[in-house]
mmCIF file of C-alpha atoms in Angstrom:
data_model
loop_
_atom_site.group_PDB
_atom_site.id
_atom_site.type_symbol
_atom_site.label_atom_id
_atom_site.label_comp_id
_atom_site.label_asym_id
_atom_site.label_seq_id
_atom_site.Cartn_x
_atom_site.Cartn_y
_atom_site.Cartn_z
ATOM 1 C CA UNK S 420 0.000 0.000 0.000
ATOM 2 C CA UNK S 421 1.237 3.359 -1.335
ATOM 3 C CA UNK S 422 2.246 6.109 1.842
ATOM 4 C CA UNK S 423 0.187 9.165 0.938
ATOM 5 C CA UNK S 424 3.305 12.121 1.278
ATOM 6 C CA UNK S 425 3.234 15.864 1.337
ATOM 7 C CA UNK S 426 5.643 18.822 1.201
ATOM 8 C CA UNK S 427 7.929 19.703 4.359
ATOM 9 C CA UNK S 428 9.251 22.287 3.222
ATOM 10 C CA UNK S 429 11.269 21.205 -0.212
ATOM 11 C CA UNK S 430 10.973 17.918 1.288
ATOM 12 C CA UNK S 431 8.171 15.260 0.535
ATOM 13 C CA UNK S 432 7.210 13.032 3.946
ATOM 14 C CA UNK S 433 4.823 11.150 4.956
ATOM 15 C CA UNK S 434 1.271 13.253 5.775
ATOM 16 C CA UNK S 435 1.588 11.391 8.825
ATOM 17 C CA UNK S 436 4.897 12.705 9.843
ATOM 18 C CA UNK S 437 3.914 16.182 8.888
ATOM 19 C CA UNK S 438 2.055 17.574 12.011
ATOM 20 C CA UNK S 439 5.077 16.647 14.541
ATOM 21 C CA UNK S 440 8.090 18.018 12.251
ATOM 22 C CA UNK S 441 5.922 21.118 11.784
ATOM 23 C CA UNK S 442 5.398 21.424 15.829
ATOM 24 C CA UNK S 443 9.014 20.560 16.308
ATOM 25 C CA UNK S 444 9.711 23.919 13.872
ATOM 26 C CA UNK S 445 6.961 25.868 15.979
ATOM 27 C CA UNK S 446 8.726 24.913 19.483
ATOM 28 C CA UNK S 447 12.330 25.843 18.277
ATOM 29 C CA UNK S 448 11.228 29.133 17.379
ATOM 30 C CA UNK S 449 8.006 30.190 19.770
ATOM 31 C CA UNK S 450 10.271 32.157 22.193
ATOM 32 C CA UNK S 451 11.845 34.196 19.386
ATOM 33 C CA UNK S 452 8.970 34.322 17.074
ATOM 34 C CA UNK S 453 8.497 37.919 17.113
ATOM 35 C CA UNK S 454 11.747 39.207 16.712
ATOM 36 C CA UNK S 455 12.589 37.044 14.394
ATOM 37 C CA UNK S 456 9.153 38.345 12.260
ATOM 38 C CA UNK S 457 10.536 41.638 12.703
ATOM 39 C CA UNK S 458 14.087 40.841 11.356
ATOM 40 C CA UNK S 459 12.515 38.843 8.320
ATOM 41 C CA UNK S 460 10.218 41.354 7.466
ATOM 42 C CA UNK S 461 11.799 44.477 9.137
ATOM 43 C CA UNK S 462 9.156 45.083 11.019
ATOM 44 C CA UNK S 463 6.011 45.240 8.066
ATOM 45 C CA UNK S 464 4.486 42.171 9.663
ATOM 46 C CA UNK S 465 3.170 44.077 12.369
ATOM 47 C CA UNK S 466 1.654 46.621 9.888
ATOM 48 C CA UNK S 467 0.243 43.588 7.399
ATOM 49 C CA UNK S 468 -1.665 42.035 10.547
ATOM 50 C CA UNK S 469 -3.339 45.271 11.891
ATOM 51 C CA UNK S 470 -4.761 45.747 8.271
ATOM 52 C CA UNK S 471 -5.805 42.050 8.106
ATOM 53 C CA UNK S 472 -7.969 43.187 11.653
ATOM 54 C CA UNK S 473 -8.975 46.661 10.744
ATOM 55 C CA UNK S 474 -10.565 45.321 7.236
ATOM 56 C CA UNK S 475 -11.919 42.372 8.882
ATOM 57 C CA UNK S 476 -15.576 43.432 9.469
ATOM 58 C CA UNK S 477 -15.636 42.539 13.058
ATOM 59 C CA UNK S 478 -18.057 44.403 14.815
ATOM 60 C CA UNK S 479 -19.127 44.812 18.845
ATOM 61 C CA UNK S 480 -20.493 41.750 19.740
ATOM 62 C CA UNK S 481 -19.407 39.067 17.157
ATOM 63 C CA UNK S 482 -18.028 35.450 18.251
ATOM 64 C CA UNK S 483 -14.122 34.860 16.765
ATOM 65 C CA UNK S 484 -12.071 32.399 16.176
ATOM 66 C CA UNK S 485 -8.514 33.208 15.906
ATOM 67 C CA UNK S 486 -6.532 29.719 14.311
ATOM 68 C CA UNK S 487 -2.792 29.314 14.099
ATOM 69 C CA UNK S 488 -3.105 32.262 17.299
ATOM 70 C CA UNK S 489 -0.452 31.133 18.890
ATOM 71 C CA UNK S 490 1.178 34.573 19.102
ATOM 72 C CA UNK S 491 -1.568 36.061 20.955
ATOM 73 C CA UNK S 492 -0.892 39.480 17.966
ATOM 74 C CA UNK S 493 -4.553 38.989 16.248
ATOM 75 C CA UNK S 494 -6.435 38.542 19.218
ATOM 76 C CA UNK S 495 -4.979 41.401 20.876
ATOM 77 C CA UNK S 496 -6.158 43.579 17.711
ATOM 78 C CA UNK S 497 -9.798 42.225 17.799
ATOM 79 C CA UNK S 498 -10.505 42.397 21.326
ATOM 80 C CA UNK S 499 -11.377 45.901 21.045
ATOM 81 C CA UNK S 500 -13.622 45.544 18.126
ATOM 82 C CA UNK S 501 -15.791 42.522 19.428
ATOM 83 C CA UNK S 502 -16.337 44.509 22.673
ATOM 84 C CA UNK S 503 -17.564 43.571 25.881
ATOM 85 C CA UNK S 504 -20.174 41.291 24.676
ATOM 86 C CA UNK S 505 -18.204 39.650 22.033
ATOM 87 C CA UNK S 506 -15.610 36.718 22.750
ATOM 88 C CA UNK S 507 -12.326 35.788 21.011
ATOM 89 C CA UNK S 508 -10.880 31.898 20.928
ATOM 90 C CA UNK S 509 -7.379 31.837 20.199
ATOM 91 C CA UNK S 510 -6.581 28.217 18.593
ATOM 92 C CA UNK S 511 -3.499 26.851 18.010
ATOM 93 C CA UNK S 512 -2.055 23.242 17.629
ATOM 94 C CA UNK S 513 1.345 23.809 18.961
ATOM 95 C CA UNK S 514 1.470 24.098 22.907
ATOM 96 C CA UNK S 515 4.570 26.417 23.185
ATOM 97 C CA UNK S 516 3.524 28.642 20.735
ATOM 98 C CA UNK S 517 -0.214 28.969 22.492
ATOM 99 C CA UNK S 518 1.603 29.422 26.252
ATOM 100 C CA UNK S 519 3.392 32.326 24.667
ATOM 101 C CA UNK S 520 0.549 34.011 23.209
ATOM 102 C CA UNK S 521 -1.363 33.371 26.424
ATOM 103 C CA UNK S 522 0.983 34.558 28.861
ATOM 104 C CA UNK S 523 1.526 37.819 26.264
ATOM 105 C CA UNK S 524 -2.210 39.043 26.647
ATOM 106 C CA UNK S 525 -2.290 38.059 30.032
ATOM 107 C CA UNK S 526 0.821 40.310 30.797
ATOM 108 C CA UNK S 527 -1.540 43.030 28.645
ATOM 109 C CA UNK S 528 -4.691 42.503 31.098
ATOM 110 C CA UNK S 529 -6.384 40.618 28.009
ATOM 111 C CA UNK S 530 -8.418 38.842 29.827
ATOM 112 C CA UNK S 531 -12.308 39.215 29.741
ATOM 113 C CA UNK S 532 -13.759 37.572 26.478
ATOM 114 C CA UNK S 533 -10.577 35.565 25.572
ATOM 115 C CA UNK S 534 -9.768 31.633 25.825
ATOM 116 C CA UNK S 535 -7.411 29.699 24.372
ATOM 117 C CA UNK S 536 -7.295 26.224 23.384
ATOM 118 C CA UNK S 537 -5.088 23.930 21.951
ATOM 119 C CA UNK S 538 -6.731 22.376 18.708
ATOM 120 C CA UNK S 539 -5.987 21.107 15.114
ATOM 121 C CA UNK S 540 -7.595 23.388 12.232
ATOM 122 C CA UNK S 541 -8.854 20.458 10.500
ATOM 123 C CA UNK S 542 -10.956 19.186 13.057
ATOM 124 C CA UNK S 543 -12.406 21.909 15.061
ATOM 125 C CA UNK S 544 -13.955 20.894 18.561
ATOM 126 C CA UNK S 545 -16.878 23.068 17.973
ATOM 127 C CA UNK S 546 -20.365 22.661 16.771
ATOM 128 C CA UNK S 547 -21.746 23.679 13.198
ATOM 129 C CA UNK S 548 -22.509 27.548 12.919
ATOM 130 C CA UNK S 549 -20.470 28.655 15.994
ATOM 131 C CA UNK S 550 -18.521 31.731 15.197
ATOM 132 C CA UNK S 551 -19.206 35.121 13.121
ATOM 133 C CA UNK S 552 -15.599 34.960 11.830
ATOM 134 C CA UNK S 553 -13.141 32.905 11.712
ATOM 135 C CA UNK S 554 -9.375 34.344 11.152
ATOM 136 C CA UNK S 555 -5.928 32.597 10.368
ATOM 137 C CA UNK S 556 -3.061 34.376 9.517
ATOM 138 C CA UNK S 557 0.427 32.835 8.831
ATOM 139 C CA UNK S 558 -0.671 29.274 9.717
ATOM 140 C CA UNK S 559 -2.257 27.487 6.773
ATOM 141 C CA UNK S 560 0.834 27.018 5.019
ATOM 142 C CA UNK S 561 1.644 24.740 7.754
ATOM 143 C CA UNK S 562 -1.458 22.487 7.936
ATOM 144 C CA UNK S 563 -1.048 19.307 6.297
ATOM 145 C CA UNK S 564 -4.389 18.985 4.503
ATOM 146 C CA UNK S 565 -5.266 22.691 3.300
ATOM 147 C CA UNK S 566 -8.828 21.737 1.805
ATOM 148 C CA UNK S 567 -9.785 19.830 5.292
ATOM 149 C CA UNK S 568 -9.045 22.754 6.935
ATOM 150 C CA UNK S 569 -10.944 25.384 4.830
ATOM 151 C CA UNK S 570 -13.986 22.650 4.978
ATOM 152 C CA UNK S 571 -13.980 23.072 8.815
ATOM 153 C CA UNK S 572 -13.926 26.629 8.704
ATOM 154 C CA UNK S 573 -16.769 27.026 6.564
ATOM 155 C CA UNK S 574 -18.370 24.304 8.724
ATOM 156 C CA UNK S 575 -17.983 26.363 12.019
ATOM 157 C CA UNK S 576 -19.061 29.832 10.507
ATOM 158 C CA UNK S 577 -22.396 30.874 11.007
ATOM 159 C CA UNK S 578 -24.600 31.831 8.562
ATOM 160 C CA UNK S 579 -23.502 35.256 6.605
ATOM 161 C CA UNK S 580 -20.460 34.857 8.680
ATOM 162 C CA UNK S 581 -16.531 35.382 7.318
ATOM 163 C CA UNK S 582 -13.326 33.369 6.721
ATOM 164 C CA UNK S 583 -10.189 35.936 6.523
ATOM 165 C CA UNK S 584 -7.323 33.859 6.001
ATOM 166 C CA UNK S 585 -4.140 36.384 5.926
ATOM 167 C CA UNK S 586 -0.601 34.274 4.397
ATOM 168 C CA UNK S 587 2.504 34.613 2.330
ATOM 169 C CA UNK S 588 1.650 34.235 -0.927
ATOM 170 C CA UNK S 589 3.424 35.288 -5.095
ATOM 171 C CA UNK S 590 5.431 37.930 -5.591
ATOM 172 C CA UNK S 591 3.565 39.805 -8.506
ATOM 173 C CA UNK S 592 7.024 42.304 -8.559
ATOM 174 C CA UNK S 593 9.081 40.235 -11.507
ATOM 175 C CA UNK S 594 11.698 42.828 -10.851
ATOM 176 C CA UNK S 595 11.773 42.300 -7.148
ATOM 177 C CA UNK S 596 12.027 38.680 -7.260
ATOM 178 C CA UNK S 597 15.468 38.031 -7.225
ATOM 179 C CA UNK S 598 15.937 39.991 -4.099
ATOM 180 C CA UNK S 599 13.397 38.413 -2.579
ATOM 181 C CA UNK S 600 14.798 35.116 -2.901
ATOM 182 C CA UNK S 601 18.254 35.986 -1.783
ATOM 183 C CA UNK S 602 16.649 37.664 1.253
ATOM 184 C CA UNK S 603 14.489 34.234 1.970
ATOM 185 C CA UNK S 604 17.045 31.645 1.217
ATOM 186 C CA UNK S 605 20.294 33.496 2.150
ATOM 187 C CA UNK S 606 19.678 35.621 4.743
ATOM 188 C CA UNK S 607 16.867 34.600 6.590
ATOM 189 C CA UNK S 608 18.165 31.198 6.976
ATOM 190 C CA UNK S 609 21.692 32.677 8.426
ATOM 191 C CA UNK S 610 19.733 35.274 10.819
ATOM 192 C CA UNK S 611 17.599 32.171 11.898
ATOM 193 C CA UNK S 612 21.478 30.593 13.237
ATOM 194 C CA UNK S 613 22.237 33.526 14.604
ATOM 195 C CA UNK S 614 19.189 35.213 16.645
ATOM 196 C CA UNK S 615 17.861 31.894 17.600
ATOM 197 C CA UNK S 616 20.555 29.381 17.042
ATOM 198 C CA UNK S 617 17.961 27.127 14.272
ATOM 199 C CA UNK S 618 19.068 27.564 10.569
ATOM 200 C CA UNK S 619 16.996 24.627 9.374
ATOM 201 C CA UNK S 620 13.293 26.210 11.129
ATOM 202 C CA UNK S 621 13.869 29.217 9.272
ATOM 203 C CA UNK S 622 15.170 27.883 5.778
ATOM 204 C CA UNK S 623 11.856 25.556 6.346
ATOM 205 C CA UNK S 624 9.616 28.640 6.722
ATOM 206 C CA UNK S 625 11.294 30.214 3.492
ATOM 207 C CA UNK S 626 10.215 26.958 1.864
ATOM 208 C CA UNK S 627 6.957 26.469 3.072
ATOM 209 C CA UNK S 628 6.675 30.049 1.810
ATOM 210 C CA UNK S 629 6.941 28.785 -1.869
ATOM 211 C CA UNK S 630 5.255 25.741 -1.720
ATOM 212 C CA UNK S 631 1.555 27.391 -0.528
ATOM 213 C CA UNK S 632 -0.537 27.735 -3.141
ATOM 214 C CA UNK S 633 -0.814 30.761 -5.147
ATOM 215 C CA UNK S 634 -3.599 33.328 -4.479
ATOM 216 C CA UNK S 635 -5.869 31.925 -7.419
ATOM 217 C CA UNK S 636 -5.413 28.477 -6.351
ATOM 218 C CA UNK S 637 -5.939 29.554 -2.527
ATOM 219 C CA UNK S 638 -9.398 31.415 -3.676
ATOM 220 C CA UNK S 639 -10.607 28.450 -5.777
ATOM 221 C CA UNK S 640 -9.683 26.002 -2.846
ATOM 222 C CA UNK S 641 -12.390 28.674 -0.669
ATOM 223 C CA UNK S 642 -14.713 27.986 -3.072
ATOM 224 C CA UNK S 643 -14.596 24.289 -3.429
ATOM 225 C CA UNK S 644 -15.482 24.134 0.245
ATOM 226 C CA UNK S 645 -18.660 26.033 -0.100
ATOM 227 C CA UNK S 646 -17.112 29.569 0.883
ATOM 228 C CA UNK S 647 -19.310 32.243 -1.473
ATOM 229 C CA UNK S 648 -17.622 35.659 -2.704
ATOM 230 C CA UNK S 649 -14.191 34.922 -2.172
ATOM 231 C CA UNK S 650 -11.814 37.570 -2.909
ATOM 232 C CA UNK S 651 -8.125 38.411 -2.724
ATOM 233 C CA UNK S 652 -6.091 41.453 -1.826
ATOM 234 C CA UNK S 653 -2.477 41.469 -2.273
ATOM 235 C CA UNK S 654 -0.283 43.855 0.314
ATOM 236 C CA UNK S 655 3.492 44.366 -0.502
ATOM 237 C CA UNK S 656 3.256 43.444 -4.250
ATOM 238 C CA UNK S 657 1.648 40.206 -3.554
ATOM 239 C CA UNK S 658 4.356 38.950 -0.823
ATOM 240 C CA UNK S 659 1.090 38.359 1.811
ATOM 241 C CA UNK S 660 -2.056 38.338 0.228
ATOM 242 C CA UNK S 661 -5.781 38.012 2.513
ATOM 243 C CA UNK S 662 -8.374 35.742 1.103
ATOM 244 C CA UNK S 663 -11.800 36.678 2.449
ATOM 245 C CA UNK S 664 -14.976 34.568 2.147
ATOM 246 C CA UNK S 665 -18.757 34.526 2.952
ATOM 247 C CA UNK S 666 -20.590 31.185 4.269
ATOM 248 C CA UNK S 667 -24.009 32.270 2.849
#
């Protein structure tokens, strides 16, 4: 019998193996996540994410649910926007990155409206029709099976409510392309050695970079899960793009 594999990176490995080598990446690098966003993308991330939240829709009152949240960064944008009678569930299926983002919003006084769980994306431990919205932002690229994922959001939306999914995605900038990959596959890598002492997590996050699907495939995947009025908007010349869609 024939071993279904996926990507890792450049790599192909079993779909059963990807999960833990993707948590082992996440644990290397949860303590120096941030900084090392900030060094990779000097410092834009932080810009691309509170445009992902101030576009987002959400409104006082609306149920969230924040996957791949480990960083705590999305939920602390949203909080103010879902209000006192709203709630925010930050999800993530890598324990060291979710203590991190927990103990950063409880240092912040985050408290009222927010939980966090430790769960897989595809297969959400909540009933059909749940949430208002459901965000991800730099985490599908990691999931193993990208269309089981989408079919659980959709699944847990209610309806009219909205999937945002914020990621890396093609550089549109032909002329800028070059650079780009000298800055993912050169530097980053090196920076990764020396700011957190882990070349290979970093050269695999350059990778996984390039292997998620483009921003037309990404939309048509959306749509093949039952997601209505998906569209795309590229920031930074297409480097991140967010994918919005409608469970109607």
């Amino acid at each position: 019998m024939t071993q279904s594999t996926t990507h890792f990176g450049y790599r192909d490995v079993p779909e059963a193996d990807k999960a833990r080598l993707v948590g082992e990446v996440f644990t290397s690098v949860a303590r120096k996540y941030d900084l090392m966003n900030d060094l990779m993308s000097f410092g834009i991330h932080r810009l691309w994410k509170r445009y992902f939240v101030a576009t987002s829709g959400v409104r006082e009152g609306d149920r969230v649910l924040d996957l791949a949240g480990g960083t705590g960064d999305i939920a602390a944008l949203l909080r103010p926007k879902v209000g006192a009678r709203g709630s925010i569930v930050v999800g993530d299926i890598n324990g060291d990155m979710l203590r991190v983002g927990r103990d950063r919003l409880l240092d912040r006084g985050l408290v009222q409206g927010l939980q966090c769980a430790q769960m897989d994306a595809e297969a959400l431990p909540f009933p059909d029709r749940s949430f208002d919205c459901v965000t991800m932002a730099f985490g599908l690229r990691n999931v193993t099976r990208k269309d089981k994922a989408l079919a659980e959001i959709q699944r847990v939306l209610k309806i009219g409510g909205r999937a945002l999914i914020l990621e890396f995605s093609v550089l549109k900038a032909e002329l800028l392309k070059p650079l780009y990959d000298f800055h993912s596959f050169q530097v980053l890598p090196r920076i990764g050695a020396l700011i957190a002492g882990d070349e290979g997590s970093y050269r695999y996050l350059a990778e996984s970079i390039r292997k998620h699907p483009d921003q037309e495939t990404l939309k048509a995947m959306m749509e093949s899960v039952g997601l209505e009025r998906v569209d795309v908007r590229n920031l930074s010349a297409g480097i991140v793009a967010i994918h919005r869609g409608y469970r109607i």
